[in-house]
Amino acid sequence: MKKGSLLLLTAVTLGSFFTHVASAQSSDSDDKLKLGIKAGLNVAYINDDDRVPSEYISSRMGFHVGVLAHYHLSDKWALQPELIYSKEGAEYDWPGNSSIGRYQGKTDLNLLKFPILAQYMFGPSFRIQTGPQVGLIVNANFEDKNNDEVRKLDIQRVDIAWAFGLGYLHNSGFGLDGRFNWGLTNIYPSGTYPGQGAYMRTWQFGVFYQFK
């Protein structure tokens, strides 16, 4: 499936879901829908082994902030789409080789993410969650320490990932969330870096609040 079609499908799915749960909230006495806000810390990394050896790439810290809609399908199962702004990237410190000079700096990526998570709730307040995620890379820069300059990166603008995580919701409405996003898309354009791949990997740790 082409990325444009996938983005359209995701947008339609999210729109249909929010329309459905909004109408369900007004008519369902069980109040299955809970809206919420969230924010937290990112520990991001780029698997760029084809171009730079992994020992010269390190993770960098960032943040995320967003909104969520938690919809109960049953006592144990729920569906949770989210809209998140996320700051990610990686740090590079490569001495270079005979063909490429020293490569030192950090990649700065700003994304809008649209995860749709299936959640299984167990115990008093815990939930396991997993699902697909579409990320739109709205800005991509490399801060080059060698030349003290910032330049735009020529990369793909869509990142498809799969998310895995664990959450905890207190009956006050506050909760904790931890997840790992495994990037499935090679963000290097084939014409720019033929035969090379770079894949995003991000840990996210945050807090959220579900309105009652």
PDB file of C-alpha atoms in Angstrom:
ATOM      1  CA  MET A   1       0.000   0.000   0.000  1.00  0.00           C
ATOM      2  CA  LYS A   2       1.343   3.421  -0.912  1.00  0.00           C
ATOM      3  CA  LYS A   3       2.086   5.787   1.945  1.00  0.00           C
ATOM      4  CA  GLY A   4      -0.438   8.330   0.707  1.00  0.00           C
ATOM      5  CA  SER A   5      -3.177   5.712   0.757  1.00  0.00           C
ATOM      6  CA  LEU A   6      -2.108   4.574   4.214  1.00  0.00           C
ATOM      7  CA  LEU A   7      -2.217   8.142   5.521  1.00  0.00           C
ATOM      8  CA  LEU A   8      -5.675   8.649   4.022  1.00  0.00           C
ATOM      9  CA  LEU A   9      -6.888   5.384   5.535  1.00  0.00           C
ATOM     10  CA  THR A  10      -5.492   6.390   8.931  1.00  0.00           C
ATOM     11  CA  ALA A  11      -7.132   9.815   8.766  1.00  0.00           C
ATOM     12  CA  VAL A  12     -10.488   8.308   7.774  1.00  0.00           C
ATOM     13  CA  THR A  13     -10.215   5.672  10.513  1.00  0.00           C
ATOM     14  CA  LEU A  14      -9.396   8.269  13.166  1.00  0.00           C
ATOM     15  CA  GLY A  15     -12.160  10.567  11.966  1.00  0.00           C
ATOM     16  CA  SER A  16     -14.721   7.774  11.932  1.00  0.00           C
ATOM     17  CA  PHE A  17     -13.616   6.578  15.340  1.00  0.00           C
ATOM     18  CA  PHE A  18     -13.855   9.984  17.002  1.00  0.00           C
ATOM     19  CA  THR A  19     -17.255  10.597  15.380  1.00  0.00           C
ATOM     20  CA  HIS A  20     -18.502   7.228  16.579  1.00  0.00           C
ATOM     21  CA  VAL A  21     -17.258   7.548  20.135  1.00  0.00           C
ATOM     22  CA  ALA A  22     -18.484  11.125  20.413  1.00  0.00           C
ATOM     23  CA  SER A  23     -21.997  10.018  19.517  1.00  0.00           C
ATOM     24  CA  ALA A  24     -21.624   6.985  21.762  1.00  0.00           C
ATOM     25  CA  GLN A  25     -20.655   9.173  24.687  1.00  0.00           C
ATOM     26  CA  SER A  26     -23.879  11.144  24.427  1.00  0.00           C
ATOM     27  CA  SER A  27     -26.052   8.041  24.164  1.00  0.00           C
ATOM     28  CA  ASP A  28     -24.221   5.389  26.186  1.00  0.00           C
ATOM     29  CA  SER A  29     -25.070   5.496  29.886  1.00  0.00           C
ATOM     30  CA  ASP A  30     -21.990   3.423  30.700  1.00  0.00           C
ATOM     31  CA  ASP A  31     -19.802   6.326  29.608  1.00  0.00           C
ATOM     32  CA  LYS A  32     -17.371   4.191  27.616  1.00  0.00           C
ATOM     33  CA  LEU A  33     -15.373   7.123  26.247  1.00  0.00           C
ATOM     34  CA  LYS A  34     -12.693   8.944  28.238  1.00  0.00           C
ATOM     35  CA  LEU A  35     -10.745  11.815  26.712  1.00  0.00           C
ATOM     36  CA  GLY A  36      -7.342  12.713  28.071  1.00  0.00           C
ATOM     37  CA  ILE A  37      -4.064  14.571  27.804  1.00  0.00           C
ATOM     38  CA  LYS A  38      -0.522  13.248  28.094  1.00  0.00           C
ATOM     39  CA  ALA A  39       3.120  14.343  28.165  1.00  0.00           C
ATOM     40  CA  GLY A  40       6.493  12.825  28.865  1.00  0.00           C
ATOM     41  CA  LEU A  41      10.085  12.008  28.014  1.00  0.00           C
ATOM     42  CA  ASN A  42      11.532  10.402  24.873  1.00  0.00           C
ATOM     43  CA  VAL A  43      14.746   8.399  24.638  1.00  0.00           C
ATOM     44  CA  ALA A  44      15.209   8.215  20.868  1.00  0.00           C
ATOM     45  CA  TYR A  45      17.700   6.428  18.631  1.00  0.00           C
ATOM     46  CA  ILE A  46      18.190   5.856  14.902  1.00  0.00           C
ATOM     47  CA  ASN A  47      19.400   2.474  13.673  1.00  0.00           C
ATOM     48  CA  ASP A  48      21.771   3.768  10.978  1.00  0.00           C
ATOM     49  CA  ASP A  49      24.219   0.849  10.852  1.00  0.00           C
ATOM     50  CA  ASP A  50      24.504   0.827   7.055  1.00  0.00           C
ATOM     51  CA  ARG A  51      26.121   4.266   7.097  1.00  0.00           C
ATOM     52  CA  VAL A  52      27.578   4.801  10.576  1.00  0.00           C
ATOM     53  CA  PRO A  53      28.666   1.951  12.906  1.00  0.00           C
ATOM     54  CA  SER A  54      26.296   1.602  15.860  1.00  0.00           C
ATOM     55  CA  GLU A  55      29.011   2.257  18.451  1.00  0.00           C
ATOM     56  CA  TYR A  56      29.229   5.847  17.144  1.00  0.00           C
ATOM     57  CA  ILE A  57      25.491   6.529  17.434  1.00  0.00           C
ATOM     58  CA  SER A  58      23.843   7.276  20.769  1.00  0.00           C
ATOM     59  CA  SER A  59      20.320   8.083  21.860  1.00  0.00           C
ATOM     60  CA  ARG A  60      19.128  11.592  22.560  1.00  0.00           C
ATOM     61  CA  MET A  61      16.489  12.939  24.899  1.00  0.00           C
ATOM     62  CA  GLY A  62      13.317  14.625  23.748  1.00  0.00           C
ATOM     63  CA  PHE A  63       9.731  15.078  24.808  1.00  0.00           C
ATOM     64  CA  HIS A  64       6.192  14.344  23.683  1.00  0.00           C
ATOM     65  CA  VAL A  65       2.809  15.914  24.365  1.00  0.00           C
ATOM     66  CA  GLY A  66      -0.621  15.030  23.068  1.00  0.00           C
ATOM     67  CA  VAL A  67      -4.252  14.033  23.468  1.00  0.00           C
ATOM     68  CA  LEU A  68      -5.979  10.649  23.653  1.00  0.00           C
ATOM     69  CA  ALA A  69      -9.416   9.043  23.425  1.00  0.00           C
ATOM     70  CA  HIS A  70      -9.840   5.873  25.504  1.00  0.00           C
ATOM     71  CA  TYR A  71     -12.878   3.838  24.409  1.00  0.00           C
ATOM     72  CA  HIS A  72     -13.977   0.697  26.247  1.00  0.00           C
ATOM     73  CA  LEU A  73     -14.989  -2.141  23.938  1.00  0.00           C
ATOM     74  CA  SER A  74     -15.644  -4.448  26.907  1.00  0.00           C
ATOM     75  CA  ASP A  75     -14.643  -4.825  30.552  1.00  0.00           C
ATOM     76  CA  LYS A  76     -11.164  -5.984  29.508  1.00  0.00           C
ATOM     77  CA  TRP A  77     -10.557  -4.470  26.086  1.00  0.00           C
ATOM     78  CA  ALA A  78     -10.256  -0.881  24.891  1.00  0.00           C
ATOM     79  CA  LEU A  79      -9.169   1.054  21.816  1.00  0.00           C
ATOM     80  CA  GLN A  80      -7.073   4.195  22.241  1.00  0.00           C
ATOM     81  CA  PRO A  81      -6.191   6.500  19.326  1.00  0.00           C
ATOM     82  CA  GLU A  82      -3.869   9.397  20.099  1.00  0.00           C
ATOM     83  CA  LEU A  83      -2.475  12.519  18.479  1.00  0.00           C
ATOM     84  CA  ILE A  84       1.056  13.280  19.696  1.00  0.00           C
ATOM     85  CA  TYR A  85       3.745  15.859  18.958  1.00  0.00           C
ATOM     86  CA  SER A  86       7.125  14.216  19.522  1.00  0.00           C
ATOM     87  CA  LYS A  87      10.743  15.424  19.397  1.00  0.00           C
ATOM     88  CA  GLU A  88      13.218  12.663  18.506  1.00  0.00           C
ATOM     89  CA  GLY A  89      16.542  11.981  16.776  1.00  0.00           C
ATOM     90  CA  ALA A  90      20.022  10.670  17.605  1.00  0.00           C
ATOM     91  CA  GLU A  91      23.575  11.765  18.445  1.00  0.00           C
ATOM     92  CA  TYR A  92      26.510  10.996  16.100  1.00  0.00           C
ATOM     93  CA  ASP A  93      30.238  11.020  16.875  1.00  0.00           C
ATOM     94  CA  TRP A  94      32.033   9.123  14.121  1.00  0.00           C
ATOM     95  CA  PRO A  95      35.749   9.710  13.413  1.00  0.00           C
ATOM     96  CA  GLY A  96      35.204   8.903   9.738  1.00  0.00           C
ATOM     97  CA  ASN A  97      37.242   6.798   7.319  1.00  0.00           C
ATOM     98  CA  SER A  98      39.290   7.175   4.140  1.00  0.00           C
ATOM     99  CA  SER A  99      36.269   8.195   2.055  1.00  0.00           C
ATOM    100  CA  ILE A 100      34.136  10.129   4.574  1.00  0.00           C
ATOM    101  CA  GLY A 101      35.366  12.688   7.069  1.00  0.00           C
ATOM    102  CA  ARG A 102      34.422  13.099  10.701  1.00  0.00           C
ATOM    103  CA  TYR A 103      30.663  13.010  11.287  1.00  0.00           C
ATOM    104  CA  GLN A 104      29.735  14.704  14.535  1.00  0.00           C
ATOM    105  CA  GLY A 105      26.428  16.243  15.556  1.00  0.00           C
ATOM    106  CA  LYS A 106      22.815  15.392  16.241  1.00  0.00           C
ATOM    107  CA  THR A 107      19.720  14.653  14.226  1.00  0.00           C
ATOM    108  CA  ASP A 108      16.660  16.653  15.266  1.00  0.00           C
ATOM    109  CA  LEU A 109      13.301  15.240  14.143  1.00  0.00           C
ATOM    110  CA  ASN A 110       9.893  16.735  14.944  1.00  0.00           C
ATOM    111  CA  LEU A 111       6.933  14.446  14.345  1.00  0.00           C
ATOM    112  CA  LEU A 112       3.161  14.308  14.541  1.00  0.00           C
ATOM    113  CA  LYS A 113       2.241  10.760  15.543  1.00  0.00           C
ATOM    114  CA  PHE A 114      -1.060   8.928  15.209  1.00  0.00           C
ATOM    115  CA  PRO A 115      -0.968   5.664  17.193  1.00  0.00           C
ATOM    116  CA  ILE A 116      -4.053   3.434  17.412  1.00  0.00           C
ATOM    117  CA  LEU A 117      -3.570   1.085  20.367  1.00  0.00           C
ATOM    118  CA  ALA A 118      -5.485  -1.998  21.400  1.00  0.00           C
ATOM    119  CA  GLN A 119      -5.392  -2.264  25.196  1.00  0.00           C
ATOM    120  CA  TYR A 120      -6.001  -5.237  27.469  1.00  0.00           C
ATOM    121  CA  MET A 121      -6.766  -4.276  31.066  1.00  0.00           C
ATOM    122  CA  PHE A 122      -5.843  -6.548  33.963  1.00  0.00           C
ATOM    123  CA  GLY A 123      -5.395  -6.371  37.717  1.00  0.00           C
ATOM    124  CA  PRO A 124      -6.730  -3.327  39.521  1.00  0.00           C
ATOM    125  CA  SER A 125      -5.482  -0.656  37.106  1.00  0.00           C
ATOM    126  CA  PHE A 126      -2.934  -2.044  34.614  1.00  0.00           C
ATOM    127  CA  ARG A 127      -3.143  -2.247  30.832  1.00  0.00           C
ATOM    128  CA  ILE A 128      -1.022  -3.846  28.117  1.00  0.00           C
ATOM    129  CA  GLN A 129      -1.120  -1.989  24.806  1.00  0.00           C
ATOM    130  CA  THR A 130       0.038  -2.494  21.249  1.00  0.00           C
ATOM    131  CA  GLY A 131      -0.816  -1.198  17.809  1.00  0.00           C
ATOM    132  CA  PRO A 132       0.276   0.604  14.639  1.00  0.00           C
ATOM    133  CA  GLN A 133       1.492   4.164  14.475  1.00  0.00           C
ATOM    134  CA  VAL A 134       1.824   6.602  11.584  1.00  0.00           C
ATOM    135  CA  GLY A 135       4.313   9.420  12.089  1.00  0.00           C
ATOM    136  CA  LEU A 136       4.564  12.543   9.940  1.00  0.00           C
ATOM    137  CA  ILE A 137       8.060  14.041  10.074  1.00  0.00           C
ATOM    138  CA  VAL A 138       7.259  17.751   9.915  1.00  0.00           C
ATOM    139  CA  ASN A 139      10.830  18.951  10.416  1.00  0.00           C
ATOM    140  CA  ALA A 140      14.207  17.209  10.073  1.00  0.00           C
ATOM    141  CA  ASN A 141      17.565  18.894  10.710  1.00  0.00           C
ATOM    142  CA  PHE A 142      21.154  17.883  11.376  1.00  0.00           C
ATOM    143  CA  GLU A 143      23.117  20.087  13.770  1.00  0.00           C
ATOM    144  CA  ASP A 144      26.680  19.696  12.489  1.00  0.00           C
ATOM    145  CA  LYS A 145      29.239  20.304  15.247  1.00  0.00           C
ATOM    146  CA  ASN A 146      32.154  20.219  12.805  1.00  0.00           C
ATOM    147  CA  ASN A 147      30.949  23.232  10.815  1.00  0.00           C
ATOM    148  CA  ASP A 148      28.726  24.791  13.487  1.00  0.00           C
ATOM    149  CA  GLU A 149      25.745  24.800  11.145  1.00  0.00           C
ATOM    150  CA  VAL A 150      22.226  23.410  10.926  1.00  0.00           C
ATOM    151  CA  ARG A 151      21.087  21.861   7.659  1.00  0.00           C
ATOM    152  CA  LYS A 152      17.897  20.246   6.423  1.00  0.00           C
ATOM    153  CA  LEU A 153      17.872  16.473   6.073  1.00  0.00           C
ATOM    154  CA  ASP A 154      16.639  14.760   2.924  1.00  0.00           C
ATOM    155  CA  ILE A 155      14.579  11.955   4.456  1.00  0.00           C
ATOM    156  CA  GLN A 156      11.187  10.334   4.045  1.00  0.00           C
ATOM    157  CA  ARG A 157       8.341  12.293   5.611  1.00  0.00           C
ATOM    158  CA  VAL A 158       6.312   9.282   6.758  1.00  0.00           C
ATOM    159  CA  ASP A 159       7.430   6.850   9.442  1.00  0.00           C
ATOM    160  CA  ILE A 160       5.378   3.713  10.045  1.00  0.00           C
ATOM    161  CA  ALA A 161       6.002   2.052  13.410  1.00  0.00           C
ATOM    162  CA  TRP A 162       4.580  -0.530  15.793  1.00  0.00           C
ATOM    163  CA  ALA A 163       4.113   0.373  19.449  1.00  0.00           C
ATOM    164  CA  PHE A 164       4.311  -1.906  22.508  1.00  0.00           C
ATOM    165  CA  GLY A 165       3.704  -0.724  26.036  1.00  0.00           C
ATOM    166  CA  LEU A 166       2.328  -0.918  29.536  1.00  0.00           C
ATOM    167  CA  GLY A 167       0.167   1.575  31.387  1.00  0.00           C
ATOM    168  CA  TYR A 168      -1.272   2.185  34.819  1.00  0.00           C
ATOM    169  CA  LEU A 169      -4.393   4.231  35.595  1.00  0.00           C
ATOM    170  CA  HIS A 170      -5.176   5.428  39.118  1.00  0.00           C
ATOM    171  CA  ASN A 171      -8.822   5.971  39.998  1.00  0.00           C
ATOM    172  CA  SER A 172      -8.046   9.693  40.370  1.00  0.00           C
ATOM    173  CA  GLY A 173      -7.717   9.840  36.568  1.00  0.00           C
ATOM    174  CA  PHE A 174      -3.923  10.198  36.569  1.00  0.00           C
ATOM    175  CA  GLY A 175      -1.805   7.472  35.038  1.00  0.00           C
ATOM    176  CA  LEU A 176       1.649   6.350  33.939  1.00  0.00           C
ATOM    177  CA  ASP A 177       2.556   5.144  30.469  1.00  0.00           C
ATOM    178  CA  GLY A 178       5.644   3.471  29.021  1.00  0.00           C
ATOM    179  CA  ARG A 179       6.067   2.206  25.482  1.00  0.00           C
ATOM    180  CA  PHE A 180       8.568   1.340  22.780  1.00  0.00           C
ATOM    181  CA  ASN A 181       8.040   2.417  19.168  1.00  0.00           C
ATOM    182  CA  TRP A 182       9.747   0.130  16.645  1.00  0.00           C
ATOM    183  CA  GLY A 183      10.179   1.943  13.327  1.00  0.00           C
ATOM    184  CA  LEU A 184       9.333  -0.149  10.257  1.00  0.00           C
ATOM    185  CA  THR A 185      10.038   2.456   7.569  1.00  0.00           C
ATOM    186  CA  ASN A 186      13.431   3.198   6.056  1.00  0.00           C
ATOM    187  CA  ILE A 187      13.519   6.979   6.457  1.00  0.00           C
ATOM    188  CA  TYR A 188      16.366   7.311   3.923  1.00  0.00           C
ATOM    189  CA  PRO A 189      15.164   7.971   0.350  1.00  0.00           C
ATOM    190  CA  SER A 190      16.483   5.259  -1.955  1.00  0.00           C
ATOM    191  CA  GLY A 191      17.751   7.862  -4.414  1.00  0.00           C
ATOM    192  CA  THR A 192      19.795   9.704  -1.775  1.00  0.00           C
ATOM    193  CA  TYR A 193      21.260   6.730   0.097  1.00  0.00           C
ATOM    194  CA  PRO A 194      20.992   3.719  -2.244  1.00  0.00           C
ATOM    195  CA  GLY A 195      21.227   0.394  -0.442  1.00  0.00           C
ATOM    196  CA  GLN A 196      21.252   2.038   2.999  1.00  0.00           C
ATOM    197  CA  GLY A 197      18.612   2.046   5.702  1.00  0.00           C
ATOM    198  CA  ALA A 198      17.827   4.046   8.825  1.00  0.00           C
ATOM    199  CA  TYR A 199      15.047   3.060  11.227  1.00  0.00           C
ATOM    200  CA  MET A 200      13.699   4.982  14.196  1.00  0.00           C
ATOM    201  CA  ARG A 201      13.599   3.454  17.691  1.00  0.00           C
ATOM    202  CA  THR A 202      11.992   5.393  20.545  1.00  0.00           C
ATOM    203  CA  TRP A 203      11.253   4.746  24.210  1.00  0.00           C
ATOM    204  CA  GLN A 204       8.515   6.941  25.652  1.00  0.00           C
ATOM    205  CA  PHE A 205       7.827   7.433  29.363  1.00  0.00           C
ATOM    206  CA  GLY A 206       5.020   9.722  30.403  1.00  0.00           C
ATOM    207  CA  VAL A 207       2.084  10.692  32.538  1.00  0.00           C
ATOM    208  CA  PHE A 208      -1.504  11.180  31.432  1.00  0.00           C
ATOM    209  CA  TYR A 209      -4.826  12.303  32.770  1.00  0.00           C
ATOM    210  CA  GLN A 210      -8.196  10.896  31.712  1.00  0.00           C
ATOM    211  CA  PHE A 211     -11.078  13.269  32.285  1.00  0.00           C
ATOM    212  CA  LYS A 212     -13.969  11.760  34.201  1.00  0.00           C
TER     213      LYS A 212
END
